Short mmCIF file of C-alpha atoms in Angstrom, two decimals:
data_model
loop_
_atom_site.label_atom_id
_atom_site.label_comp_id
_atom_site.label_asym_id
_atom_site.label_seq_id
_atom_site.Cartn_x
_atom_site.Cartn_y
_atom_site.Cartn_z
CA MET N 1 -32.07 24.58 5.49
CA SER N 2 -29.21 22.61 4.00
CA ALA N 3 -26.11 21.73 5.92
CA SER N 4 -24.10 24.21 3.84
CA GLY N 5 -26.69 26.93 4.54
CA THR N 6 -26.57 26.22 8.25
CA THR N 7 -22.79 26.39 8.18
CA PHE N 8 -22.96 29.73 6.39
CA VAL N 9 -25.35 31.22 8.97
CA LEU N 10 -23.20 29.98 11.85
CA ALA N 11 -20.15 31.48 10.22
CA ILE N 12 -21.88 34.85 9.88
CA LEU N 13 -23.01 34.78 13.53
CA THR N 14 -19.54 33.81 14.68
CA ALA N 15 -17.98 36.62 12.68
CA ALA N 16 -20.45 39.10 14.14
CA VAL N 17 -19.60 38.07 17.68
CA LEU N 18 -15.87 38.23 17.07
CA ASN N 19 -16.24 41.63 15.43
CA ALA N 20 -17.76 42.98 18.63
CA ALA N 21 -15.41 41.40 21.12
CA VAL N 22 -12.85 38.73 21.75
CA LEU N 23 -14.21 36.01 24.02
CA CYS N 24 -11.80 34.15 26.25
CA ASN N 25 -11.60 32.36 29.56
CA GLY N 26 -13.02 35.38 31.31
CA GLY N 27 -15.46 37.93 29.94
CA VAL N 28 -14.94 40.36 27.08
CA THR N 29 -11.76 41.95 25.82
CA SER N 30 -13.02 44.70 23.57
CA SER N 31 -11.85 44.57 19.99
CA PHE N 32 -11.99 48.34 19.67
CA VAL N 33 -8.54 49.52 18.65
CA ARG N 34 -7.67 53.08 19.50
CA LYS N 35 -5.40 54.83 17.01
CA VAL N 36 -1.89 54.72 18.39
CA GLU N 37 -0.92 58.30 19.21
CA LYS N 38 1.49 59.74 21.72
CA THR N 39 -0.27 61.36 24.66
CA VAL N 40 0.91 64.97 24.85
CA ASP N 41 0.27 67.58 27.52
CA MET N 42 -1.37 70.80 26.39
CA PRO N 43 1.10 73.71 26.18
CA LEU N 44 1.09 76.36 28.90
CA ASP N 45 -0.53 78.93 26.59
CA SER N 46 -3.58 76.70 25.92
CA ASP N 47 -6.92 78.44 26.33
CA VAL N 48 -7.98 75.92 29.02
CA PHE N 49 -5.14 77.20 31.22
CA LYS N 50 -6.04 80.87 30.75
CA VAL N 51 -5.75 83.06 33.83
CA PRO N 52 -9.03 84.90 34.50
CA PRO N 53 -8.84 88.66 33.76
CA GLY N 54 -8.76 91.33 36.42
CA TYR N 55 -6.52 92.33 39.29
CA ASN N 56 -6.03 89.47 41.77
CA ALA N 57 -8.86 87.56 40.15
CA PRO N 58 -9.61 84.28 41.96
CA GLN N 59 -8.51 81.27 39.95
CA GLN N 60 -8.42 77.49 40.31
CA VAL N 61 -11.82 77.56 41.99
CA HIS N 62 -13.03 74.15 43.16
CA ILE N 63 -15.54 72.67 45.57
CA THR N 64 -16.01 69.42 47.43
CA GLN N 65 -18.38 68.14 50.08
CA GLY N 66 -17.70 69.85 53.38
CA ASP N 67 -19.35 67.60 55.96
CA HIS N 68 -20.58 64.04 56.34
CA VAL N 69 -24.17 64.43 55.09
CA GLY N 70 -24.07 66.96 52.24
CA LYS N 71 -25.12 70.18 54.00
CA ALA N 72 -21.73 71.87 53.71
CA VAL N 73 -19.37 72.71 50.86
CA ILE N 74 -15.64 73.49 50.94
CA VAL N 75 -14.85 76.30 48.48
CA SER N 76 -11.19 76.69 47.49
CA TRP N 77 -9.44 79.19 45.24
CA VAL N 78 -6.08 80.88 44.61
CA THR N 79 -5.12 84.53 44.37
CA VAL N 80 -1.75 85.63 43.01
CA GLU N 81 -1.04 89.36 43.40
CA GLU N 82 -2.05 89.60 47.06
CA PRO N 83 -3.97 87.52 49.60
CA GLY N 84 -7.18 89.47 49.17
CA SER N 85 -10.39 88.53 50.93
CA ASN N 86 -10.89 84.98 52.21
CA THR N 87 -14.66 85.51 52.54
CA VAL N 88 -17.26 83.74 50.43
CA LEU N 89 -20.55 85.47 49.74
CA TYR N 90 -23.35 83.00 49.01
CA TRP N 91 -27.11 82.91 48.59
CA ALA N 92 -29.88 80.51 47.60
CA GLU N 93 -31.24 80.94 44.09
CA LYS N 94 -34.71 81.89 45.30
CA SER N 95 -33.59 84.08 48.17
CA ALA N 96 -32.65 87.75 48.30
CA HIS N 97 -30.69 87.27 51.53
CA LYS N 98 -26.93 86.87 51.15
CA TYR N 99 -24.67 85.19 53.70
CA LYS N 100 -20.96 85.39 54.38
CA ALA N 101 -18.50 82.69 55.41
CA LYS N 102 -14.92 83.39 56.38
CA GLY N 103 -12.19 81.00 55.30
CA SER N 104 -8.50 80.42 55.93
CA LEU N 105 -5.35 81.13 53.98
CA THR N 106 -2.27 79.03 53.28
CA LYS N 107 0.66 78.86 50.89
CA TYR N 108 3.70 76.66 50.43
CA LYS N 109 7.09 76.38 48.78
CA PHE N 110 8.29 73.41 46.78
CA TYR N 111 11.94 73.54 45.67
CA ASN N 112 12.15 76.77 43.59
CA TYR N 113 8.38 77.29 43.36
CA THR N 114 6.23 79.43 45.65
CA SER N 115 2.50 78.98 45.48
CA GLY N 116 -0.09 81.70 45.26
CA PHE N 117 -2.35 82.46 48.19
CA ILE N 118 -4.55 79.39 48.66
CA HIS N 119 -7.97 79.97 50.24
CA HIS N 120 -10.29 77.38 51.78
CA CYS N 121 -13.72 78.26 53.14
CA THR N 122 -16.43 75.90 54.41
CA ILE N 123 -20.03 76.97 53.85
CA ARG N 124 -22.26 75.23 56.41
CA ASN N 125 -25.92 74.69 57.25
CA LEU N 126 -27.06 74.58 53.63
CA GLU N 127 -30.48 73.34 52.62
CA HIS N 128 -30.68 70.07 50.71
CA GLU N 129 -31.57 70.01 47.00
CA THR N 130 -31.04 73.75 46.64
CA LYS N 131 -29.14 75.78 44.06
CA TYR N 132 -26.72 78.27 45.60
CA TYR N 133 -24.66 81.01 44.02
CA TYR N 134 -21.32 81.95 45.54
CA GLU N 135 -18.89 84.78 45.00
CA VAL N 136 -15.14 84.92 45.68
CA GLY N 137 -12.61 87.71 45.25
CA ILE N 138 -14.60 90.26 47.25
CA GLY N 139 -12.91 93.68 47.21
CA ASN N 140 -10.96 93.16 44.00
CA THR N 141 -12.05 91.15 40.97
CA THR N 142 -15.06 89.09 41.94
CA ARG N 143 -16.15 85.88 40.23
CA THR N 144 -19.49 84.16 40.69
CA PHE N 145 -20.24 80.42 40.44
CA TRP N 146 -23.02 78.10 41.55
CA PHE N 147 -23.66 74.57 42.83
CA THR N 148 -26.64 72.45 43.82
CA THR N 149 -26.68 70.64 47.13
CA PRO N 150 -27.62 66.94 47.16
CA PRO N 151 -31.01 65.69 48.32
CA GLN N 152 -31.40 64.64 51.91
CA VAL N 153 -29.81 61.28 52.69
CA GLY N 154 -32.31 58.46 52.25
CA PRO N 155 -32.59 54.88 50.96
CA ASP N 156 -34.50 55.53 47.73
CA VAL N 157 -33.01 58.88 46.76
CA PRO N 158 -31.83 58.84 43.12
CA TYR N 159 -28.46 60.39 42.38
CA THR N 160 -25.94 60.31 39.54
CA PHE N 161 -22.17 60.31 39.97
CA GLY N 162 -19.48 60.82 37.37
CA LEU N 163 -16.32 58.71 37.61
CA ILE N 164 -12.92 59.97 36.48
CA GLY N 165 -9.38 58.94 37.32
CA ASP N 166 -5.77 59.65 36.37
CA LEU N 167 -6.81 62.72 34.41
CA GLY N 168 -3.70 64.81 33.89
CA GLN N 169 -3.70 67.75 31.47
CA SER N 170 -3.12 66.34 28.01
CA TYR N 171 -5.23 66.79 24.90
CA ASP N 172 -6.82 63.45 25.79
CA SER N 173 -7.56 64.76 29.30
CA ASN N 174 -9.45 67.64 27.73
CA ARG N 175 -11.44 65.21 25.59
CA THR N 176 -12.34 63.17 28.67
CA LEU N 177 -13.60 66.19 30.58
CA THR N 178 -15.51 67.45 27.53
CA HIS N 179 -17.16 64.05 27.11
CA TYR N 180 -18.18 64.03 30.75
CA GLU N 181 -19.62 67.55 30.47
CA HIS N 182 -21.67 66.65 27.38
CA ASN N 183 -22.80 63.20 28.50
CA PRO N 184 -26.62 63.21 28.46
CA ILE N 185 -26.46 61.17 31.68
CA LYS N 186 -25.72 64.22 33.81
CA GLY N 187 -23.45 63.53 36.74
CA ARG N 188 -24.05 65.76 39.77
CA ALA N 189 -20.75 65.03 41.53
CA VAL N 190 -17.52 63.35 40.45
CA LEU N 191 -15.93 60.46 42.31
CA PHE N 192 -12.27 61.05 41.45
CA VAL N 193 -10.00 58.06 42.07
CA GLY N 194 -6.65 59.82 42.23
CA ASP N 195 -3.77 61.21 40.15
CA LEU N 196 -4.67 64.80 39.40
CA SER N 197 -2.08 67.01 37.73
CA TYR N 198 0.92 64.75 36.97
CA ALA N 199 3.15 67.71 37.85
CA ASP N 200 5.67 65.21 39.19
CA ASN N 201 6.36 64.07 35.62
CA TYR N 202 8.11 67.39 35.01
CA PRO N 203 11.63 68.35 36.13
CA ASN N 204 11.70 69.17 39.84
CA HIS N 205 8.00 68.31 40.08
CA ASP N 206 7.18 71.61 38.37
CA ASN N 207 4.35 72.92 40.53
CA VAL N 208 3.25 75.36 37.84
CA ARG N 209 1.51 72.27 36.45
CA TRP N 210 -0.57 72.09 39.63
CA ASP N 211 -1.78 75.60 38.81
CA THR N 212 -2.56 74.85 35.17
CA TRP N 213 -4.42 71.65 36.07
CA ALA N 214 -6.64 73.45 38.56
CA ARG N 215 -7.48 76.15 35.99
CA PHE N 216 -8.23 73.43 33.44
CA VAL N 217 -10.76 71.54 35.56
CA GLU N 218 -12.33 74.66 37.10
CA ARG N 219 -15.06 74.62 34.43
CA SER N 220 -16.48 71.52 36.12
CA VAL N 221 -15.25 71.41 39.71
CA ALA N 222 -16.28 74.99 40.49
CA TYR N 223 -19.88 73.95 39.84
CA GLN N 224 -20.12 70.43 41.21
CA PRO N 225 -18.13 68.72 43.95
CA TRP N 226 -15.33 66.34 43.09
CA ILE N 227 -14.74 63.78 45.84
CA TRP N 228 -10.98 63.44 46.08
CA THR N 229 -8.84 60.30 46.38
CA ALA N 230 -5.05 60.60 46.68
CA GLY N 231 -3.00 58.70 44.10
CA ASN N 232 0.71 58.06 43.71
CA HIS N 233 1.17 61.23 41.67
CA GLU N 234 0.01 63.24 44.69
CA ILE N 235 2.88 61.96 46.86
CA ASP N 236 5.49 64.41 45.46
CA PHE N 237 8.25 62.88 47.59
CA ALA N 238 11.54 64.17 46.12
CA PRO N 239 14.43 64.02 48.58
CA GLU N 240 16.89 64.64 45.74
CA ILE N 241 15.67 68.27 45.67
CA GLY N 242 15.07 68.52 49.41
CA GLU N 243 11.34 67.78 49.36
CA THR N 244 10.72 65.09 51.97
CA LYS N 245 7.16 65.79 53.09
CA PRO N 246 4.81 63.53 51.13
CA PHE N 247 1.63 65.00 49.64
CA LYS N 248 2.74 68.60 50.28
CA PRO N 249 1.16 70.29 47.21
CA TYR N 250 -1.96 68.11 47.33
CA THR N 251 -2.76 68.73 50.99
CA HIS N 252 -2.22 72.48 50.68
CA ARG N 253 -4.46 72.74 47.63
CA TYR N 254 -7.22 70.17 48.24
CA ARG N 255 -9.21 69.89 51.44
CA VAL N 256 -11.64 67.11 52.36
CA PRO N 257 -14.00 66.69 55.36
CA PHE N 258 -12.01 63.87 56.95
CA LYS N 259 -12.64 64.93 60.55
CA ALA N 260 -16.41 64.63 60.04
CA SER N 261 -16.02 60.84 59.80
CA GLY N 262 -13.55 60.51 62.66
CA SER N 263 -10.51 60.14 60.43
CA THR N 264 -7.14 61.42 61.60
CA ALA N 265 -5.79 62.20 58.11
CA PRO N 266 -7.19 63.60 54.84
CA PHE N 267 -6.28 60.49 52.86
CA TRP N 268 -9.03 58.22 54.21
CA TYR N 269 -12.52 59.40 55.10
CA SER N 270 -16.19 58.87 54.33
CA ILE N 271 -19.23 60.87 53.25
CA LYS N 272 -22.92 60.22 52.75
CA ARG N 273 -24.49 61.59 49.59
CA ALA N 274 -28.12 60.86 48.68
CA SER N 275 -28.47 57.05 48.97
CA ALA N 276 -24.72 56.32 48.84
CA TYR N 277 -22.16 55.83 51.59
CA ILE N 278 -18.75 56.55 50.08
CA ILE N 279 -15.53 55.41 51.74
CA VAL N 280 -12.24 56.80 50.44
CA LEU N 281 -9.08 54.81 51.18
CA SER N 282 -5.40 55.60 50.69
CA SER N 283 -3.26 53.13 48.77
CA TYR N 284 -0.16 55.13 49.78
CA SER N 285 -0.66 55.48 53.50
CA ALA N 286 0.05 52.71 56.00
CA TYR N 287 -2.85 50.22 56.02
CA GLY N 288 -1.53 47.26 57.98
CA LYS N 289 -2.97 46.10 61.27
CA TYR N 290 -2.84 48.67 64.09
CA THR N 291 -2.24 51.59 61.70
CA PRO N 292 -4.55 54.61 61.85
CA GLN N 293 -6.19 53.77 58.52
CA TYR N 294 -6.79 50.14 59.54
CA ASN N 295 -8.27 51.13 62.89
CA TRP N 296 -10.49 53.76 61.26
CA LEU N 297 -11.86 51.39 58.59
CA GLU N 298 -12.44 48.62 61.13
CA ALA N 299 -14.62 51.02 63.14
CA GLU N 300 -16.18 52.71 60.10
CA LEU N 301 -17.73 49.76 58.25
CA PRO N 302 -20.07 48.71 61.10
CA LYS N 303 -21.43 52.28 61.20
CA VAL N 304 -22.92 52.06 57.70
CA ASN N 305 -26.70 51.86 57.99
CA ARG N 306 -27.91 50.23 54.77
CA SER N 307 -31.48 51.19 55.62
CA GLU N 308 -30.36 54.81 55.31
CA THR N 309 -27.59 54.58 52.67
CA PRO N 310 -28.03 51.27 50.84
CA TRP N 311 -25.21 51.79 48.32
CA LEU N 312 -21.79 51.17 49.87
CA ILE N 313 -19.06 52.40 47.51
CA VAL N 314 -15.28 52.40 48.09
CA LEU N 315 -12.75 54.58 46.26
CA MET N 316 -9.02 53.85 46.17
CA HIS N 317 -6.21 54.40 43.72
CA SER N 318 -4.39 51.10 43.24
CA PRO N 319 -6.74 48.35 41.99
CA TRP N 320 -6.99 44.97 43.70
CA TYR N 321 -8.16 43.08 40.62
CA ASN N 322 -6.20 44.04 37.52
CA SER N 323 -5.52 41.91 34.46
CA TYR N 324 -3.22 44.40 32.74
CA ASN N 325 0.55 43.98 32.93
CA TYR N 326 0.87 47.50 34.30
CA HIS N 327 0.95 47.89 38.08
CA TYR N 328 0.14 44.18 38.29
CA MET N 329 -0.55 43.07 41.89
CA GLU N 330 0.50 46.40 43.39
CA GLY N 331 -2.74 46.43 45.36
CA GLU N 332 -2.37 42.85 46.56
CA THR N 333 -1.22 43.49 50.13
CA MET N 334 -4.06 45.93 50.74
CA ARG N 335 -6.51 43.42 49.27
CA VAL N 336 -5.29 40.74 51.68
CA MET N 337 -5.84 43.11 54.62
CA TYR N 338 -9.29 44.45 53.76
CA GLU N 339 -11.08 42.17 51.30
CA PRO N 340 -12.66 39.96 54.01
CA TRP N 341 -14.31 43.10 55.42
CA PHE N 342 -15.60 44.10 51.98
CA VAL N 343 -17.31 40.71 51.67
CA GLU N 344 -18.57 40.70 55.25
CA TYR N 345 -20.16 44.13 54.90
CA LYS N 346 -21.34 43.52 51.33
CA VAL N 347 -19.63 46.44 49.61
CA ASP N 348 -21.44 47.08 46.32
CA LEU N 349 -18.76 48.69 44.16
CA VAL N 350 -15.04 49.49 44.35
CA PHE N 351 -13.58 52.08 41.97
CA ALA N 352 -9.83 52.45 41.44
CA GLY N 353 -7.45 54.10 38.99
CA HIS N 354 -3.66 53.78 38.55
CA VAL N 355 -3.86 51.48 35.51
CA HIS N 356 -4.42 53.71 32.48
CA ALA N 357 -7.17 51.67 30.91
CA TYR N 358 -10.65 50.40 31.70
CA GLU N 359 -11.71 47.13 33.33
CA ARG N 360 -14.79 45.81 35.12
CA SER N 361 -14.80 42.61 37.14
CA GLU N 362 -17.53 40.21 38.12
CA ARG N 363 -18.41 39.88 41.80
CA VAL N 364 -15.45 37.89 43.10
CA SER N 365 -13.52 37.31 46.29
CA ASN N 366 -10.29 35.61 47.23
CA VAL N 367 -10.53 35.27 50.99
CA ALA N 368 -10.28 31.51 51.65
CA TYR N 369 -6.49 31.17 51.59
CA ASN N 370 -4.83 30.38 54.94
CA ILE N 371 -1.27 29.57 53.77
CA VAL N 372 -1.65 25.79 54.01
CA ASN N 373 -4.92 25.10 52.17
CA GLY N 374 -3.79 26.28 48.72
CA ILE N 375 -7.17 27.96 48.02
CA CYS N 376 -5.91 31.14 46.42
CA THR N 377 -8.00 31.57 43.27
CA PRO N 378 -10.70 34.26 42.99
CA VAL N 379 -14.19 32.74 43.02
CA ASN N 380 -17.63 34.08 42.20
CA ASP N 381 -19.12 35.62 45.33
CA GLN N 382 -22.44 37.45 45.33
CA SER N 383 -21.55 39.09 48.65
CA ALA N 384 -18.48 40.68 47.07
CA PRO N 385 -18.19 43.98 45.22
CA VAL N 386 -17.66 44.59 41.53
CA TYR N 387 -14.19 46.08 41.01
CA ILE N 388 -13.88 48.76 38.33
CA THR N 389 -10.62 50.30 37.12
CA ILE N 390 -11.28 53.75 35.69
CA GLY N 391 -7.72 55.13 35.43
CA ASP N 392 -8.34 56.09 31.81
CA GLY N 393 -8.62 59.87 32.13
CA GLY N 394 -5.97 60.62 29.49
CA ASN N 395 -2.76 61.65 31.28
CA ILE N 396 0.65 62.17 29.71
CA GLU N 397 1.88 58.66 30.51
CA GLY N 398 -0.48 57.19 27.92
CA LEU N 399 -2.54 54.02 27.82
CA ALA N 400 -1.85 50.64 29.36
CA THR N 401 -2.21 48.35 26.37
CA ILE N 402 -0.62 45.02 27.36
CA MET N 403 -3.08 42.62 29.01
CA THR N 404 -2.71 39.30 30.79
CA GLU N 405 -3.68 36.44 28.50
CA PRO N 406 -5.90 34.55 28.70
CA GLN N 407 -8.34 36.96 30.28
CA PRO N 408 -8.98 35.88 33.88
CA LYS N 409 -12.42 34.50 34.68
CA TYR N 410 -13.10 37.31 37.12
CA SER N 411 -12.62 39.96 34.41
CA ALA N 412 -15.95 40.83 32.78
CA PHE N 413 -14.89 43.59 30.36
CA ARG N 414 -11.65 45.39 29.58
CA GLU N 415 -10.47 47.90 27.01
CA ALA N 416 -7.41 50.10 26.56
CA SER N 417 -9.09 53.41 25.78
CA PHE N 418 -9.48 56.77 27.48
CA GLY N 419 -12.86 57.70 28.89
CA HIS N 420 -15.08 58.21 31.93
CA ALA N 421 -18.09 56.54 33.54
CA THR N 422 -21.37 57.41 35.22
CA LEU N 423 -23.25 55.66 38.02
CA ASP N 424 -26.95 56.46 38.05
CA ILE N 425 -28.46 55.23 41.32
CA LYS N 426 -32.20 54.76 40.89
CA ASN N 427 -33.31 53.52 44.31
CA ARG N 428 -32.20 51.13 47.07
CA THR N 429 -32.11 48.12 44.75
CA HIS N 430 -31.01 49.27 41.27
CA ALA N 431 -28.23 51.38 39.78
CA TYR N 432 -27.37 51.84 36.10
CA TYR N 433 -23.68 52.05 35.26
CA SER N 434 -22.11 53.03 31.92
CA TRP N 435 -18.61 53.60 30.62
CA HIS N 436 -17.97 56.02 27.75
CA ARG N 437 -14.86 56.02 25.56
CA ASN N 438 -13.59 59.32 24.20
CA GLN N 439 -13.67 58.23 20.58
CA ASP N 440 -17.47 57.81 20.57
CA GLY N 441 -20.32 60.27 20.47
CA PHE N 442 -21.35 61.84 23.75
CA ALA N 443 -24.36 59.55 24.18
CA VAL N 444 -22.64 56.29 23.22
CA LYS N 445 -22.11 53.71 25.97
CA ALA N 446 -19.23 51.28 25.44
CA ASP N 447 -19.97 49.17 28.54
CA THR N 448 -23.18 49.07 30.56
CA VAL N 449 -24.60 47.03 33.41
CA TRP N 450 -27.48 47.15 35.87
CA PHE N 451 -26.15 46.66 39.38
CA PHE N 452 -28.32 45.14 42.09
CA ASN N 453 -27.70 46.28 45.63
CA ARG N 454 -25.94 43.67 47.77
CA PHE N 455 -28.00 44.42 50.88
CA TRP N 456 -31.48 44.87 49.44
CA ARG N 457 -31.43 42.75 46.28
CA GLN N 458 -28.61 40.24 46.37
CA ILE N 459 -29.28 38.49 43.10
CA ASP N 460 -26.70 37.56 40.48
CA ASP N 461 -25.90 40.56 38.28
CA SER N 462 -23.04 38.90 36.40
CA THR N 463 -22.65 39.84 32.75
CA THR N 464 -20.62 36.88 31.50
#
């Protein structure tokens, strides 16, 4: 081939690469450009907010794991006209015998809003890998749902999680949830990294938007557990209107099994599910030395048996590694406190939200600095986790679009689009991860990677 021909081919190849992504000091900054549109919440009369028909019909039905090992489920719902029954009727798909579990009732006031009657009921002693039907609203308008319990905890048990964060209740939020529901990689439980309703964006933290959000997501969370993480939009601290108890709406509406892992508060806790050990941390609770969260995590990490649950996953809201200009370094003090532990115990993956965009890091750590040595740059570390920001659910505040330039070396892939992700754990050594943007078809993967377990197969799984 002539020199001019070679030059032409190289030019074509270069153009092809640049068309797919922009390469810089770090990994990939996607060249996909989302159409610039204002993110708008769906109006209160939207069909996704529709109140179920019937007198005192249960609404806002949602479930989460109810114990440490996946043999219990917390069922929650709201009634409006009267308290009604707080009993759940449930039965296995292949059984004619029906069981009853009795729950508890709560309600709260927030400024000029009074909640409905909020029910929470824990169903215990369930069989693993079993489909159960459950019924709420006994005595008035009953509604029936179902869920499937996870397989028994074990090192090679396959399981698929969905990953959603910062969802809100905009038209984009609805697209995100629809994409997750139609993804051919079927998630069996959602790891939710915080910021649910965004009710605090409305005057006086309009708690009606807590109700509409819960009716909106019921179509998913009534059928599969969402594992909750508290974000900044759950704080609802508003002394200007006399509301000085942080997390009041969130803690009344959403229950988690924190006591099962020895936690003293519902903002940090752990669960086992299939082959994963999931630790939930609170970016907005005290985490310094001697605090309850610090003491709990210090005692919790040594308890993880990687021969039983090889995949060690951490959820939090504020990301530690973030190359967007939004919320830049907000997670830094927490990183300084806990990152050495994450490296020591070989955490596989850390998922966070807060930044309304998508980013995946390489395996990096920044734990060598001791004030005088000047070593304060993140370095490749195959004992460290991959950090993924998945705060791209679609909320009213819109996308984070301004990025740090040049792209840091630790950043493997980033894109300012709304979407969700799935984590398909295959066995103790391999897990397939994919991120899906809302603008694509349901089966399209915008970012994918095979993760190798840090305990059982600690080989380099870098993508850049």
